[in-house]
Short mmCIF file of C-alpha atoms in Angstrom, two decimals:
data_model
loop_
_atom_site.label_atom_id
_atom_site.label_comp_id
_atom_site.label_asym_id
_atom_site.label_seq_id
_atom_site.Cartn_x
_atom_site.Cartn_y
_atom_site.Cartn_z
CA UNK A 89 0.00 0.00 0.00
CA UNK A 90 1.57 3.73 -0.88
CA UNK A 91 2.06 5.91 1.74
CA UNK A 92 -1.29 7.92 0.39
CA UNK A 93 -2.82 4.94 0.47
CA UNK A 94 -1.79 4.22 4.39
CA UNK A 95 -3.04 8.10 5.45
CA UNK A 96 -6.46 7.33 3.88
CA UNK A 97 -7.04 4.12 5.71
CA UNK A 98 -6.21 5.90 8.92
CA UNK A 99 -8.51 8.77 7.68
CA UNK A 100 -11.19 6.80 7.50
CA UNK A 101 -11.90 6.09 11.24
CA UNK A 102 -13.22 10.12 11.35
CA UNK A 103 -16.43 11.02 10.70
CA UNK A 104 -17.02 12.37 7.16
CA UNK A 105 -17.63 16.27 8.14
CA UNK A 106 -14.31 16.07 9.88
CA UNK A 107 -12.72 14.34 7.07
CA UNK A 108 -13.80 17.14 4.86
CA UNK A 109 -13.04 19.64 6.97
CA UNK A 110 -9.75 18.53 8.44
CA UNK A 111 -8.18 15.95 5.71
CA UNK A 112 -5.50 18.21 4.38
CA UNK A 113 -4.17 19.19 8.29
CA UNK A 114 -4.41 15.38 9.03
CA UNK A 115 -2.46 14.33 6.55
CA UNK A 116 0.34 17.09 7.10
CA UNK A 117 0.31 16.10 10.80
CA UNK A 118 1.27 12.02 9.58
CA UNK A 119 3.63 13.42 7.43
CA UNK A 120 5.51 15.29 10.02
CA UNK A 121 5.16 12.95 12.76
CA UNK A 122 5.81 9.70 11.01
CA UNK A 123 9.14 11.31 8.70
CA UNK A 124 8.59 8.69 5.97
CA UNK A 125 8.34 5.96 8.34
CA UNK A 126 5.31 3.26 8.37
CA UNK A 127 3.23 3.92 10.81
CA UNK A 128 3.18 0.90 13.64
CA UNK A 129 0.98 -1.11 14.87
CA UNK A 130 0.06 1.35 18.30
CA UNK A 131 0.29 4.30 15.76
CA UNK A 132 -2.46 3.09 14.13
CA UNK A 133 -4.29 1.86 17.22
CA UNK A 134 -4.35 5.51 18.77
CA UNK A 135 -5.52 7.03 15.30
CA UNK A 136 -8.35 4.34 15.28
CA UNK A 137 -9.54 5.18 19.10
CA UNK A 138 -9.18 8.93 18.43
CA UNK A 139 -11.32 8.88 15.20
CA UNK A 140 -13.99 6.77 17.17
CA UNK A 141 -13.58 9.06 20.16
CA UNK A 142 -14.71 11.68 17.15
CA UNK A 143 -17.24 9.46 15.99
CA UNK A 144 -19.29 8.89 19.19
CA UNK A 145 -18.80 12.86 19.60
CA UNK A 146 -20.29 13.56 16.20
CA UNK A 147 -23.12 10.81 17.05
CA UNK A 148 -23.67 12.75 20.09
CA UNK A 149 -22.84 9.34 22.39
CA UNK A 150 -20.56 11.30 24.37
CA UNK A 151 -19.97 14.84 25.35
CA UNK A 152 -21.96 17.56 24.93
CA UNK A 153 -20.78 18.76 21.75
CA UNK A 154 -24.21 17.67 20.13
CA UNK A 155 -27.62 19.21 20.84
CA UNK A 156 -29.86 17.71 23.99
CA UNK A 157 -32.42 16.38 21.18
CA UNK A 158 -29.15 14.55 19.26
CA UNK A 159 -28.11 13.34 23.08
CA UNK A 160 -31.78 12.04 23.18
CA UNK A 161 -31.55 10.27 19.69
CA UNK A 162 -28.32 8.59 19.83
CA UNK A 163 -29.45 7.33 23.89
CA UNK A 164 -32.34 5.96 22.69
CA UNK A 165 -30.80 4.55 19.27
CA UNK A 166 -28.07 2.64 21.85
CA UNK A 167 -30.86 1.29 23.68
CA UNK A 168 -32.30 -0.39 20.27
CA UNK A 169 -28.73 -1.83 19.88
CA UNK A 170 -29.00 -3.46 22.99
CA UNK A 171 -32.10 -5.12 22.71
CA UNK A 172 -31.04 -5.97 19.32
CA UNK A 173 -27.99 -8.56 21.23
CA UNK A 174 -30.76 -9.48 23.26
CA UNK A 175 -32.49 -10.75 20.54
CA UNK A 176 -30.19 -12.94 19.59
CA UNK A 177 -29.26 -13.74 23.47
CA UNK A 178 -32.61 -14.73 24.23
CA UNK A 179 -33.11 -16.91 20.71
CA UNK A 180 -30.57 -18.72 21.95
CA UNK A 181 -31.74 -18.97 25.44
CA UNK A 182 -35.27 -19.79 24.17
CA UNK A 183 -33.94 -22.99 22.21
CA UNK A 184 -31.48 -24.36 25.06
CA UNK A 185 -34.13 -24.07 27.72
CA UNK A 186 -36.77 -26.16 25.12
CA UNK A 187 -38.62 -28.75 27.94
CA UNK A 188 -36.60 -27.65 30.61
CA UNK A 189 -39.45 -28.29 33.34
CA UNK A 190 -39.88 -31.99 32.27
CA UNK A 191 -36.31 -32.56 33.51
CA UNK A 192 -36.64 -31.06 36.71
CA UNK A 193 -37.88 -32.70 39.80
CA UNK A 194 -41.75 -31.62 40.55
CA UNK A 195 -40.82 -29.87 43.89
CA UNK A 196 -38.17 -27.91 42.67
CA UNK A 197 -39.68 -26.38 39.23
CA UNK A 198 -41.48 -23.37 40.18
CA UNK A 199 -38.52 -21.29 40.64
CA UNK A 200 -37.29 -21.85 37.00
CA UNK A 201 -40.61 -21.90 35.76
CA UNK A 202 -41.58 -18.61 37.50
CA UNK A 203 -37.87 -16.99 36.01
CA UNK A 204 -38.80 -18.19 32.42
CA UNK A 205 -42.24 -16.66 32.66
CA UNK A 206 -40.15 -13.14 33.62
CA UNK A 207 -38.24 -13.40 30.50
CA UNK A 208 -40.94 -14.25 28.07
CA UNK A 209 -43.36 -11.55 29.96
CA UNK A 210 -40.28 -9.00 29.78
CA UNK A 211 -39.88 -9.93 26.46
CA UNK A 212 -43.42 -9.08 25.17
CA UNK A 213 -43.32 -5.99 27.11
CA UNK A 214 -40.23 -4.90 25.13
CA UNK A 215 -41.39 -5.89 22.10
CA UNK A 216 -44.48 -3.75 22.30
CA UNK A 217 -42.41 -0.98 23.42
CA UNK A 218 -40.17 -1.07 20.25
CA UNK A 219 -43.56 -1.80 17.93
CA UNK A 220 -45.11 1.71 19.36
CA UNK A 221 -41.81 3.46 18.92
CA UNK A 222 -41.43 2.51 15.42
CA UNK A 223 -44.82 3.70 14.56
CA UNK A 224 -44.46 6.84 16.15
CA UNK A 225 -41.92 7.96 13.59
CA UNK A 226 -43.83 6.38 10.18
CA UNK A 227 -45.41 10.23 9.42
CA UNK A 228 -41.60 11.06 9.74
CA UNK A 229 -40.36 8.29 7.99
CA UNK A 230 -42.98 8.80 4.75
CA UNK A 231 -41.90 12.31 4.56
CA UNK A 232 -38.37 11.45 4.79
CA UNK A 233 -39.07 9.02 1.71
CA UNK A 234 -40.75 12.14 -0.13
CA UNK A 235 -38.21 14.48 -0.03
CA UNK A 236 -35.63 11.64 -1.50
CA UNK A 237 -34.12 10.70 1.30
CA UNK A 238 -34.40 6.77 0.23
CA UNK A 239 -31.18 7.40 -2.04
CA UNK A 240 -29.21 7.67 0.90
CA UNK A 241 -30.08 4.61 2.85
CA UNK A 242 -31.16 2.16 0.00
CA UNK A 243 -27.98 0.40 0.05
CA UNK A 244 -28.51 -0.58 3.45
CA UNK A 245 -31.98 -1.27 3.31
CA UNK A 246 -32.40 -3.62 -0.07
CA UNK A 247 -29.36 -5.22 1.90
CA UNK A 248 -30.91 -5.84 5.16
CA UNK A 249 -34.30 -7.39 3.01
CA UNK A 250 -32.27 -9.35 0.86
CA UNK A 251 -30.74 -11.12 4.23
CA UNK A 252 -33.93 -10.85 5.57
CA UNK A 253 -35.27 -13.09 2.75
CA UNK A 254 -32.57 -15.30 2.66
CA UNK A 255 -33.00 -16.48 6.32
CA UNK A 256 -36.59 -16.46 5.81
CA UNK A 257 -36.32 -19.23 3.26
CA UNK A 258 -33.54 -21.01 4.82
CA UNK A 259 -35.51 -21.22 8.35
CA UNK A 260 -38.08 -22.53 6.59
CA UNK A 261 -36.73 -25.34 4.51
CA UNK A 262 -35.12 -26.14 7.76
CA UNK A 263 -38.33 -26.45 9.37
CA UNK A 264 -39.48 -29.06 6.23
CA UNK A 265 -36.34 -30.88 6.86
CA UNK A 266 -37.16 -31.19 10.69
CA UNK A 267 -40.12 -33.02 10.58
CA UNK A 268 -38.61 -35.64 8.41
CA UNK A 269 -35.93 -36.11 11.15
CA UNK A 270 -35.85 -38.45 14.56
CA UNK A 271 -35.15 -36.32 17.94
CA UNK A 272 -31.96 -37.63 17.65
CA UNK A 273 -30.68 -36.45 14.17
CA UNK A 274 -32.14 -33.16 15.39
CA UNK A 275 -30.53 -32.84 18.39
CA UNK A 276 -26.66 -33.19 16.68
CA UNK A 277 -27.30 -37.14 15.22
CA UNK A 278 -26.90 -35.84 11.44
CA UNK A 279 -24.24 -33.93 11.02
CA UNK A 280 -25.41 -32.50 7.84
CA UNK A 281 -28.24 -30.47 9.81
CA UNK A 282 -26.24 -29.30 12.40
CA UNK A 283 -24.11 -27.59 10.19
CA UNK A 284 -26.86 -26.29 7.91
CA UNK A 285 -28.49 -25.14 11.38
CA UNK A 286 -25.42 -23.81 12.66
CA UNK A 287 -25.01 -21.92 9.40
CA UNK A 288 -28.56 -20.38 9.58
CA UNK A 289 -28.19 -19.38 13.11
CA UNK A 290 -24.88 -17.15 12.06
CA UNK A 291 -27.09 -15.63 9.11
CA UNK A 292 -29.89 -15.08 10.94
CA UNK A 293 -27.55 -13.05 13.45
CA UNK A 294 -26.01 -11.08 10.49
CA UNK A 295 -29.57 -10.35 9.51
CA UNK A 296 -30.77 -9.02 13.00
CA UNK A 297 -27.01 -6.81 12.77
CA UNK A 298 -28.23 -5.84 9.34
CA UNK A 299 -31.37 -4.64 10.02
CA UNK A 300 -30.23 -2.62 13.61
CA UNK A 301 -27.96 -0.79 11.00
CA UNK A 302 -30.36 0.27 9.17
CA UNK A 303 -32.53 1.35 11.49
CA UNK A 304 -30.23 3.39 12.76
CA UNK A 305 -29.17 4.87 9.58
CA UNK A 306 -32.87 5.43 9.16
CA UNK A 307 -33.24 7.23 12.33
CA UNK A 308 -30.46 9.24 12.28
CA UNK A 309 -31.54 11.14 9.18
CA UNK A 310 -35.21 11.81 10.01
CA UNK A 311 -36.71 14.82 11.60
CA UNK A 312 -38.40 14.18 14.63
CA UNK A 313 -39.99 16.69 16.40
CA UNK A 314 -39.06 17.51 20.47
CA UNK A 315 -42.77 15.48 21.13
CA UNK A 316 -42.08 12.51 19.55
CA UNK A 317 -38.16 12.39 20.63
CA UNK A 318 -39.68 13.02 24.00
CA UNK A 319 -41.80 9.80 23.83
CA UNK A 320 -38.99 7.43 21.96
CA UNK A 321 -37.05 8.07 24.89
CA UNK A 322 -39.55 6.95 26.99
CA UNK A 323 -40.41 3.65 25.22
CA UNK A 324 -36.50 3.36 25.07
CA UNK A 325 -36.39 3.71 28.97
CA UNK A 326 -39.10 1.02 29.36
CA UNK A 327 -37.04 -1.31 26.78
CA UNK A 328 -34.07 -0.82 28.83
CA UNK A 329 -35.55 -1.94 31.81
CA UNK A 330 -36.90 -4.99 30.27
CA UNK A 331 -33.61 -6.12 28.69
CA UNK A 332 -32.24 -5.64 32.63
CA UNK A 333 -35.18 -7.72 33.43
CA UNK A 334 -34.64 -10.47 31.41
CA UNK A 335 -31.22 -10.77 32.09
CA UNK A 336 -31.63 -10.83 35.97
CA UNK A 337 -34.61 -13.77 35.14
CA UNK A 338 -32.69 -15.33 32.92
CA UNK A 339 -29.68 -15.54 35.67
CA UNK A 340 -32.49 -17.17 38.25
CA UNK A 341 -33.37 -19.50 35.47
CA UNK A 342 -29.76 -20.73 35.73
CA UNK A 343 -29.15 -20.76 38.89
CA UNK A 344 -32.14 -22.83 39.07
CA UNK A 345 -31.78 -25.36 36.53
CA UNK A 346 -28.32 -25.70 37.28
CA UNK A 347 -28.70 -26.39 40.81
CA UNK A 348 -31.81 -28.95 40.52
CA UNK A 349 -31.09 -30.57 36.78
CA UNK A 350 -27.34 -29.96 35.93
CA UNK A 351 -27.71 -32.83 33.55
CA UNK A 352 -30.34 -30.72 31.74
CA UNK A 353 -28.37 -28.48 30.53
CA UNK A 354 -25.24 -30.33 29.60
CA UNK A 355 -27.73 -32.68 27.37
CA UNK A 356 -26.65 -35.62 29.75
CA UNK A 357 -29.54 -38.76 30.74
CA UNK A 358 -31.50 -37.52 33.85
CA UNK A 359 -29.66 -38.00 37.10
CA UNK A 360 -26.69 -37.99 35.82
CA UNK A 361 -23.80 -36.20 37.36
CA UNK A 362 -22.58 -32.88 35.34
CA UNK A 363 -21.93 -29.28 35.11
CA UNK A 364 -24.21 -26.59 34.93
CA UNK A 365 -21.37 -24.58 33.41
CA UNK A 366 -21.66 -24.45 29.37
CA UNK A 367 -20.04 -22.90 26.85
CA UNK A 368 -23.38 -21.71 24.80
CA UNK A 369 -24.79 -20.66 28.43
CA UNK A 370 -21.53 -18.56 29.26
CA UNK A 371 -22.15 -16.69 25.45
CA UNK A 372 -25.51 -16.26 26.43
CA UNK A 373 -24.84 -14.79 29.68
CA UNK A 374 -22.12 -12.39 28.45
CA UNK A 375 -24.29 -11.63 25.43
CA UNK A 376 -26.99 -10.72 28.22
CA UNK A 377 -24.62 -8.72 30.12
CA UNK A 378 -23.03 -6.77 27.32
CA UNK A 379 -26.74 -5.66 26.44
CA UNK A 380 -27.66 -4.68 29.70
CA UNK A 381 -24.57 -2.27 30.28
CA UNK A 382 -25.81 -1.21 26.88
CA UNK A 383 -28.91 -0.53 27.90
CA UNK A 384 -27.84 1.36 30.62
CA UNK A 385 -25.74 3.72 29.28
CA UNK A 386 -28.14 4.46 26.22
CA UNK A 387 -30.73 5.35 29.13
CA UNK A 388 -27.98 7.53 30.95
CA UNK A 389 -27.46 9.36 28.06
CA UNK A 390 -31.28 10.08 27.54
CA UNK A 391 -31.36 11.47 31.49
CA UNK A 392 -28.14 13.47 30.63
CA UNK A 393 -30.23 15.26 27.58
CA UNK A 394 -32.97 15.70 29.83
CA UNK A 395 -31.05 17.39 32.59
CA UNK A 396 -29.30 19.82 29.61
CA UNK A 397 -33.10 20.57 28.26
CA UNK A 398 -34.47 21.27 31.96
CA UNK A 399 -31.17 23.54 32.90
CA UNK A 400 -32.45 25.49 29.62
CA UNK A 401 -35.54 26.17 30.48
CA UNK A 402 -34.61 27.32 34.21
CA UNK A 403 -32.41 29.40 31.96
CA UNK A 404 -34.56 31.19 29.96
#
């Protein structure tokens, strides 16, 4: 790669107003610092944090550089990331926990059963949080279509639909193939449809990624009134707290399980001795985690905005 070459990699990291506005001085500044040398390996790792350092400040994530309503947005917008992972988290949770209360002894269920109500509860209550959000901003979003704006995010969206489709049709061919199958082929006897499933699973994840990325290229770009960001970032508070929710249920689920029916969850006959330690339960649970610290920083951000909008008014 040329030297040029090298700068504009590094370049890329900003944000594209600073780009435009500070390209030529960045440049210089490599030029001078690096006297015709490559730049290393940390070099390039403290370009890379400063120009995402500059990228959450131009998002408004951090600092107060951005308006209150952009601190609003991009709180809120953090908040759909993290229910986003959960998404995925709980799929996965969902699927491993499939006849969970068969395997437990009668006396001991009610505790796992009562923490895998929570999550499914907490899960409908998010779900109808995010479905009233989303129509909130359709006037927005249909004017945002009118005045061209679909130009700018088409790329993204015919790519999200395409993946969309594709998992579509792969889930359900793999729901044909199922029923042709003994519990045993299902459940890692054929080889073949564990990988297929396997394969699935990571495209339906890309798809769910996809789709969150458009959204929040979507979002970004419309023009929402103080109202309506006003109620978003109240849905997005009460989708935060359910993603907390179904973490902490989804811990007490564990717990449970693992201390009445290890053998459950390792997949091992019933009594048998075993863990309740496994490796798709420890993604889960850091997949869990990493959402809710999500969650609560998106809603930190939204109070922050708040406090800035009230300190105004006193202001004025």
């Amino acid at each position: 790669m040329s030297r040029r070459g090298e700068f504009d990699s590094l370049l890329r990291w900003y944000p594209r107003a600073w780009r435009e506005r500070y390209a030529q001085e960045f440049v210089s500044y490599l030029e001078d610092t690096l006297c015709g040398a490559a730049p290393t390996r940390r070099f390039r790792a403290s370009i890379a944090l400063a120009g995402l350092r500059e990228r959450s400040h131009d998002l408004g994530l951090v600092g107060t550089r951005r308006s209150a309503s952009d601190q609003t947005r991009a709180g809120s917008l953090v908040v759909l990331g993290s229910w986003s992972l959960m998404v995925v988290a709980g799929s996965v949770l969902v699927k491993t926990a499939e006849h969970f209360a068969a395997a437990m002894p009668p006396s001991a269920r009610s505790g796992a059963q009562l923490a895998y109500d929570a999550i499914a509860a907490a899960a409908v209550i998010a779900a109808a949080f995010f479905v009233a959000g989303a129509l909130i901003v359709v006037p927005s979003f249909f004017r945002f279509i009118r005045s061209g704006g679909w130009v700018g995010v088409r790329t993204n969206v015919l790519r999200s639909l395409f993946a969309l489709a594709l998992t579509t049709t792969g889930l359900l061919a793999l729901a044909s193939w199922a029923h042709h199958l003994t519990a045993h082929q299902r459940n890692g006897g054929d080889p073949w449809y564990s990988g297929i499933v396997l394969t699935f699973a990571l495209i339906a994840v890309a798809t769910v990624a996809l789709w969150t990325l458009s959204v929040f290229d979507v979002v970004r770009r419309l023009e929402l009134t103080s109202r309506v960001l006003r109620i978003e970032s109240t849905f997005a508070q009460g989708v935060a707290a359910m993603v907390i929710a179904i973490s902490v249920a989804a811990g007490v689920w564990w717990h449970q399980v693992g201390e009445h029916a290890p053998w459950f969850l390792q997949g091992s006959p019933h009594g048998a001795s075993a863990s309740p330690i496994t490796l798709p339960l420890i993604l889960v649970g850091s997949a869990m985690a990493v959402s809710s610290l999500l969650a609560m920083l998106g809603v930190l951000r939204i109070v922050s905005a708040q406090h800035r909008l009230e300190a105004a008014a006193r202001a004025h």
